[in-house]
Coordinates of C-alpha atoms and ligand atoms in Angstrom, one line a residue:
M18 CA -96.3 -19.2 -59.9
E19 CA -95.5 -22.7 -60.0
T20 CA -94.0 -24.5 -56.7
K21 CA -92.2 -27.5 -57.2
F22 CA -91.8 -29.4 -53.6
F23 CA -89.5 -31.5 -52.2
E24 CA -90.5 -33.7 -49.5
T25 CA -87.1 -35.6 -49.1
A26 CA -83.5 -33.5 -49.8
D27 CA -82.0 -36.4 -51.6
D28 CA -79.4 -35.9 -54.2
E29 CA -81.5 -35.4 -56.8
A30 CA -84.0 -33.2 -55.3
I31 CA -80.9 -30.8 -53.8
N32 CA -79.7 -31.2 -57.5
E33 CA -82.9 -29.6 -59.0
V34 CA -83.2 -26.9 -56.1
A35 CA -79.2 -25.7 -56.7
C36 CA -80.0 -25.2 -60.9
I37 CA -83.5 -23.7 -59.8
L38 CA -81.2 -21.0 -58.4
A39 CA -78.1 -21.2 -60.4
G40 CA -81.0 -20.2 -63.2
G41 CA -82.3 -17.2 -61.4
G42 CA -85.0 -19.2 -59.6
I43 CA -86.3 -18.4 -55.7
A44 CA -86.3 -21.5 -53.2
A45 CA -87.3 -22.0 -49.8
I46 CA -84.0 -24.1 -48.1
P47 CA -83.4 -25.3 -44.9
T48 CA -80.8 -23.8 -42.1
E49 CA -80.0 -25.2 -38.8
T50 CA -81.6 -21.4 -37.9
V51 CA -84.9 -21.2 -39.8
Y52 CA -86.0 -21.6 -43.6
G53 CA -84.3 -19.4 -46.2
L54 CA -85.5 -18.0 -49.3
A55 CA -82.4 -18.2 -51.3
A56 CA -81.5 -16.5 -54.5
N57 CA -78.3 -15.7 -56.3
A58 CA -77.0 -12.8 -54.4
F59 CA -75.3 -11.3 -57.4
D60 CA -78.7 -11.4 -59.6
E61 CA -80.4 -8.3 -59.0
K62 CA -83.7 -9.8 -60.5
A63 CA -83.3 -13.0 -58.7
C64 CA -83.3 -10.8 -55.1
A65 CA -85.8 -8.5 -56.4
N66 CA -88.1 -11.1 -56.5
V67 CA -87.5 -12.4 -53.1
F68 CA -88.2 -9.1 -51.9
K69 CA -91.9 -9.4 -53.9
A70 CA -92.6 -13.3 -53.0
K71 CA -92.2 -12.3 -49.1
G72 CA -94.0 -8.8 -49.0
R73 CA -90.5 -7.4 -47.6
P74 CA -89.9 -3.4 -47.9
G75 CA -87.3 -2.4 -50.3
D76 CA -84.9 -0.9 -47.6
N77 CA -84.4 -4.5 -45.4
P78 CA -81.3 -5.8 -46.4
L79 CA -80.6 -9.8 -47.1
I80 CA -78.0 -12.1 -45.4
V81 CA -75.3 -13.6 -48.3
H82 CA -75.1 -17.6 -47.5
I83 CA -71.6 -19.0 -48.4
S84 CA -70.6 -22.5 -48.4
D85 CA -66.6 -22.2 -48.0
I86 CA -64.7 -19.0 -46.6
S87 CA -63.2 -18.0 -50.2
Q88 CA -66.2 -17.0 -51.4
I89 CA -66.3 -13.9 -48.9
Y90 CA -63.6 -12.2 -51.1
D91 CA -66.3 -11.7 -53.6
I92 CA -68.3 -9.8 -51.2
V93 CA -66.4 -7.7 -48.9
T94 CA -64.1 -5.3 -49.5
E95 CA -62.3 -5.9 -45.9
F96 CA -62.5 -9.0 -43.9
P97 CA -61.5 -7.6 -40.3
E98 CA -59.3 -9.3 -38.1
K99 CA -61.9 -9.8 -35.3
A100 CA -64.5 -10.8 -37.6
Q101 CA -61.9 -13.6 -39.0
I102 CA -61.8 -14.6 -35.4
L103 CA -65.1 -15.3 -35.0
A104 CA -65.3 -17.2 -38.6
R105 CA -62.8 -19.3 -37.1
K106 CA -64.7 -20.0 -34.3
F107 CA -68.2 -20.2 -35.3
W108 CA -68.6 -20.8 -39.1
P109 CA -70.1 -22.7 -40.1
G110 CA -73.0 -21.9 -37.9
P111 CA -75.5 -19.7 -36.8
L112 CA -73.6 -16.4 -37.0
T113 CA -73.8 -13.3 -39.2
M114 CA -71.4 -10.7 -39.6
I115 CA -71.7 -7.2 -41.6
M116 CA -69.1 -5.7 -43.2
K117 CA -68.3 -3.4 -46.0
K118 CA -69.8 -4.6 -49.2
S119 CA -68.0 -5.1 -52.8
D120 CA -69.4 -3.7 -55.9
R121 CA -70.2 -7.4 -56.7
I122 CA -73.6 -7.3 -54.5
P123 CA -76.4 -5.1 -56.1
L124 CA -77.7 -2.4 -54.1
V125 CA -81.2 -4.5 -54.1
T126 CA -79.5 -7.4 -52.2
S127 CA -78.1 -4.8 -49.4
G128 CA -81.1 -3.0 -49.4
G129 CA -79.3 0.3 -50.5
L130 CA -76.4 -0.4 -48.1
D131 CA -72.9 0.1 -48.6
T132 CA -72.5 -3.1 -46.4
V133 CA -73.8 -7.0 -46.5
A134 CA -74.2 -9.3 -44.2
V135 CA -72.6 -12.7 -44.5
R136 CA -73.1 -16.1 -43.1
F137 CA -72.0 -19.6 -43.2
P138 CA -74.5 -21.9 -42.3
R139 CA -73.7 -25.3 -40.7
H140 CA -77.2 -27.2 -42.1
P141 CA -75.6 -30.0 -44.3
V142 CA -78.3 -29.2 -46.9
A143 CA -77.8 -25.6 -47.5
H144 CA -74.2 -26.3 -47.8
E145 CA -74.7 -28.5 -50.3
I146 CA -77.2 -26.6 -52.5
I147 CA -74.9 -23.0 -52.1
K148 CA -71.9 -25.8 -53.3
R149 CA -73.6 -26.9 -56.3
A150 CA -75.4 -23.5 -57.2
K151 CA -71.8 -21.8 -57.2
V152 CA -72.6 -18.8 -56.4
P153 CA -73.6 -17.4 -52.4
L154 CA -77.0 -17.3 -51.7
A155 CA -79.0 -14.4 -50.6
A156 CA -81.6 -15.7 -48.2
P157 CA -83.7 -13.8 -46.0
S158 CA -86.2 -16.0 -43.4
A159 CA -88.8 -17.9 -45.6
N160 CA -91.8 -16.4 -44.2
L161 CA -94.1 -13.4 -45.0
S162 CA -93.4 -10.5 -44.2
G163 CA -94.6 -10.2 -40.6
S164 CA -95.2 -13.7 -39.8
P165 CA -93.1 -15.7 -37.5
S166 CA -89.9 -17.1 -38.9
P167 CA -90.8 -20.9 -40.4
T168 CA -88.5 -23.7 -38.6
T169 CA -90.2 -26.5 -40.7
Y170 CA -91.0 -27.4 -44.3
M171 CA -94.7 -26.9 -43.9
H172 CA -94.1 -23.3 -42.1
C173 CA -92.8 -22.7 -45.1
V174 CA -95.4 -24.6 -47.5
N175 CA -98.3 -22.6 -45.6
D176 CA -96.8 -19.2 -46.0
L177 CA -95.0 -19.5 -49.8
S178 CA -97.0 -21.7 -51.8
G179 CA -97.2 -20.1 -55.4
R180 CA -95.2 -17.3 -54.3
V181 CA -91.9 -19.6 -54.9
D182 CA -89.9 -21.7 -57.6
A183 CA -89.4 -24.4 -54.9
I184 CA -89.6 -25.6 -51.4
I185 CA -87.4 -28.2 -50.1
N186 CA -87.9 -30.3 -46.5
G187 CA -84.6 -30.3 -44.8
G188 CA -86.2 -31.2 -41.2
S189 CA -87.2 -28.7 -38.4
S190 CA -84.2 -26.2 -37.7
D191 CA -83.0 -27.1 -34.4
V192 CA -81.5 -23.8 -33.9
G193 CA -84.9 -22.1 -33.9
V194 CA -84.5 -18.4 -34.1
E195 CA -82.3 -16.4 -36.6
S196 CA -78.5 -16.3 -36.7
T197 CA -76.7 -14.0 -34.3
I198 CA -76.1 -10.9 -35.8
I199 CA -72.6 -8.7 -35.3
S200 CA -71.9 -5.9 -37.1
F201 CA -68.4 -4.9 -38.4
A202 CA -69.3 -1.6 -40.1
G203 CA -68.5 1.1 -37.6
E204 CA -65.5 1.7 -34.9
K205 CA -66.6 -0.9 -32.4
P206 CA -68.3 -4.4 -33.1
V207 CA -71.9 -3.9 -32.2
L208 CA -74.8 -6.9 -31.8
L209 CA -77.3 -6.2 -33.7
R210 CA -79.1 -9.2 -33.3
P211 CA -78.9 -11.8 -30.5
G212 CA -79.3 -15.4 -31.7
Y213 CA -77.8 -19.0 -30.5
V214 CA -74.0 -18.0 -30.6
T215 CA -74.4 -15.5 -27.5
L216 CA -73.1 -11.7 -26.6
E217 CA -71.1 -13.8 -23.8
Q218 CA -69.1 -15.6 -26.1
L219 CA -68.6 -12.8 -28.6
R220 CA -67.1 -10.9 -26.0
E221 CA -65.1 -14.3 -24.8
A222 CA -63.6 -14.3 -28.3
I223 CA -62.7 -11.0 -29.4
G224 CA -63.2 -8.4 -26.3
E225 CA -65.2 -5.5 -26.1
V226 CA -68.9 -6.3 -28.4
E227 CA -71.8 -3.3 -27.8
L228 CA -75.2 -4.2 -27.4
S229 CA -77.7 -2.1 -30.0
R230 CA -80.0 -0.5 -27.8
A231 CA -82.9 -2.2 -30.4
V232 CA -82.4 -5.7 -29.1
L233 CA -83.9 -5.1 -25.8
E234 CA -85.6 -1.7 -26.3
K235 CA -88.4 -0.3 -28.5
L236 CA -87.1 2.5 -30.7
G237 CA -88.6 6.0 -30.8
E238 CA -90.3 7.3 -33.5
G239 CA -88.0 8.4 -36.3
E240 CA -85.1 6.7 -34.8
V241 CA -82.4 4.9 -37.1
A242 CA -81.9 0.9 -36.4
L243 CA -78.6 -0.1 -37.1
S244 CA -80.4 -3.0 -38.5
P245 CA -83.1 -2.0 -40.7
G246 CA -85.3 -5.1 -40.1
M247 CA -85.6 -4.4 -35.9
K248 CA -87.7 -1.5 -36.9
Y249 CA -90.5 -3.6 -38.4
K250 CA -93.2 -5.6 -36.9
H251 CA -92.3 -9.5 -36.5
Y252 CA -93.9 -12.3 -35.4
A253 CA -96.6 -11.2 -33.9
P254 CA -99.7 -13.5 -33.6
K255 CA -103.1 -12.1 -34.3
G256 CA -104.5 -12.0 -30.8
A257 CA -103.2 -9.8 -28.0
V258 CA -100.2 -10.6 -26.8
S259 CA -98.3 -9.5 -23.3
M260 CA -95.4 -10.4 -21.6
V261 CA -95.4 -11.2 -18.0
K262 CA -92.3 -10.6 -16.1
G263 CA -91.6 -11.8 -12.7
E264 CA -93.6 -14.2 -10.2
P265 CA -96.2 -15.1 -9.1
Y266 CA -96.9 -16.0 -12.9
A267 CA -99.2 -18.9 -12.6
D268 CA -101.6 -17.2 -10.0
F269 CA -101.3 -13.9 -12.2
V270 CA -102.5 -15.7 -14.9
N271 CA -105.3 -17.6 -13.6
G272 CA -106.5 -14.2 -12.1
K273 CA -107.3 -13.1 -15.3
Y274 CA -108.7 -16.5 -16.7
D275 CA -111.7 -15.8 -14.1
E276 CA -112.0 -12.6 -15.6
D277 CA -112.3 -14.0 -19.3
G278 CA -112.4 -17.4 -20.3
E279 CA -110.3 -16.7 -24.1
V280 CA -106.9 -16.5 -21.9
V281 CA -103.8 -18.5 -23.2
A282 CA -100.8 -19.1 -21.6
L283 CA -97.8 -18.9 -23.6
C284 CA -95.6 -20.5 -20.9
F285 CA -93.0 -22.9 -19.8
N286 CA -93.2 -26.4 -19.1
E287 CA -93.2 -26.4 -15.8
D288 CA -96.2 -23.8 -15.4
V289 CA -98.4 -26.3 -17.2
V290 CA -100.0 -27.8 -14.6
K291 CA -100.2 -24.9 -12.2
L292 CA -102.8 -23.0 -15.1
K293 CA -106.4 -23.0 -15.6
C294 CA -106.3 -22.2 -18.8
R295 CA -105.6 -23.3 -22.4
T296 CA -101.5 -23.5 -22.4
V297 CA -98.9 -23.3 -25.7
P298 CA -95.3 -24.6 -23.8
Y299 CA -92.8 -23.2 -25.5
G300 CA -90.0 -25.3 -23.4
S301 CA -88.5 -25.7 -20.0
R302 CA -87.6 -23.0 -17.6
F303 CA -84.0 -24.3 -17.5
D304 CA -83.6 -24.5 -21.1
D305 CA -83.3 -21.6 -23.0
A306 CA -82.1 -23.3 -26.4
E307 CA -85.1 -25.6 -26.5
Q308 CA -87.2 -22.1 -25.6
A309 CA -85.4 -20.8 -28.8
E310 CA -86.1 -24.0 -30.9
R311 CA -89.9 -24.2 -30.2
L312 CA -90.8 -20.6 -30.1
F313 CA -91.7 -19.6 -33.5
D314 CA -93.7 -22.7 -33.3
A315 CA -95.8 -21.8 -30.6
L316 CA -96.7 -18.5 -32.1
R317 CA -98.1 -19.9 -35.2
T318 CA -99.9 -22.4 -32.7
L319 CA -101.3 -19.3 -31.2
D320 CA -103.3 -18.4 -34.5
E321 CA -104.3 -21.9 -35.2
I322 CA -105.9 -22.2 -31.8
G323 CA -107.4 -19.3 -32.1
A324 CA -105.8 -17.2 -28.9
K325 CA -107.4 -13.8 -28.7
R326 CA -105.8 -13.1 -25.2
V327 CA -102.1 -14.2 -24.7
Y328 CA -99.7 -14.0 -21.6
A329 CA -96.3 -14.9 -22.4
R330 CA -93.9 -16.2 -20.0
A331 CA -90.5 -13.9 -20.1
P332 CA -87.3 -15.9 -20.5
R333 CA -84.0 -14.7 -19.3
T334 CA -82.3 -12.3 -21.1
T335 CA -79.1 -13.9 -20.7
G336 CA -77.5 -16.8 -23.0
V337 CA -79.5 -17.6 -25.5
G338 CA -82.0 -16.6 -23.4
L339 CA -81.3 -13.4 -24.6
A340 CA -82.6 -14.5 -28.5
V341 CA -85.9 -15.5 -27.1
Y342 CA -86.5 -12.2 -25.3
N343 CA -85.8 -10.2 -28.1
R344 CA -88.1 -12.3 -30.0
L345 CA -90.8 -12.5 -27.6
I346 CA -90.8 -8.2 -27.1
R347 CA -91.8 -8.1 -30.9
A348 CA -94.2 -10.8 -30.9
C349 CA -95.7 -8.8 -27.8
G350 CA -95.4 -5.0 -29.5
F351 CA -93.1 -4.4 -26.7
D352 CA -95.7 -4.6 -24.4
I353 CA -95.1 -5.9 -20.8
I354 CA -96.6 -6.6 -17.6
E355 CA -94.2 -6.6 -14.4
L356 CA -95.0 -8.5 -11.5
Ligands
TXA411 O1 -80.4 -17.2 -39.5 C1 -80.6 -16.3 -40.5 O2 -80.4 -15.4 -40.3 C2 -81.9 -16.5 -41.5 C3 -81.5 -17.8 -42.2 C4 -82.0 -18.2 -43.5 O3 -80.4 -17.6 -42.4 N1 -81.8 -15.6 -42.2 C5 -82.2 -14.2 -41.5 O4 -82.7 -13.4 -42.5 O5 -83.2 -14.4 -40.6 P1 -83.8 -11.8 -42.3 O6 -83.8 -11.4 -43.5 O7 -85.2 -12.8 -41.9 O8 -83.0 -11.2 -41.1 C6 -81.8 -10.3 -41.7 C7 -81.9 -9.0 -40.8 C8 -82.7 -8.0 -41.1 O9 -83.1 -7.7 -39.5 C9 -82.0 -7.0 -41.7 O10 -82.4 -6.0 -41.5 C10 -80.9 -7.3 -40.9 O11 -80.4 -9.0 -41.2 N2 -79.4 -6.8 -42.1 C11 -79.4 -7.6 -43.5 N3 -77.9 -7.0 -43.7 C12 -77.7 -6.0 -43.0 C13 -76.9 -5.0 -43.3 N4 -76.1 -4.8 -44.2 N5 -76.7 -3.8 -42.5 C14 -77.6 -3.9 -41.1 N6 -78.5 -5.3 -41.0 C15 -78.2 -5.8 -42.0
MG412 MG1 -87.2 -12.7 -41.3

């Protein structure tokens, strides 16, 4: 497939990408969380092509993106009260809500489920493209299945050149981790994936919100994940990665360095001066939003520098830190060292 590259998101480029999507094509577009690989959400064939381009398993559903709240009534059969409260508070923004799906959304899009994930992004380029395409856009993250989500145009170019109709540059994604996902499909609201909108903020807005066990733990063989994506291996660099919890982190990693010169530390900015080995810092220890923004690029950097043995510094599990922790334990394949 021939890919069109749009290096700036000017008016003309936005128009062209919107036309490609309206015509049944697929395109990588920027959002504030990560880049998405978009297709007309109502078009079965276009959505099937998204799965093919990513190498994504067919039972892992896509998120449907809107640019106007009125579009939601074409997508869901019910818009629960609490979901409306969250929509008013956090949309447009990095929050995805799962509700009962309407018949207009094909089963291909929803991975065979009778529910659908909906998000109203706030990135101006995403907003314009959805508006001009005149249809909601189904979009998973625009990476190849298994690699870290793309937060820059170049990440998309590296993963998807020749596999999609277009890629458009909208700068680097400032949130840096995928949207928070909350499900309204069951009795009680459940947080399925933590993100920039935090569990604490959700509870403050609507009261009780359960935390899905898959957020912090590895599910056992045969256990069913509420969010199908949680069961797949994610974000994993090629080298062996362990997460190190507790102190003294630098002493521990320096000890490993003496045994094996291949060691790389995926650490906080403040750790760099204390470490003997190569380092890939992913933000200040005091700033979990910065950690979120930089994590995926740092994971890709580990592969670029050929890191074989990586010790990753554990983030905190509150606020946006919960999102960082959730991605990092997957990158580590749940290999955790407690000091
Ligand atoms: O920030 C984001 O959410 C980005 C941008 C592009 O919007 N998108 C994204 O999509 O991260 P993706 O496909 O990489 O992750 C979507 C997650 C998957 O884990 C999937 O299983 C889950 O959402 N999901 C989608 N629809 C669902 C549904 N109906 N029920 C449960 N989980 C669902
Ligand atoms: Mg993804």
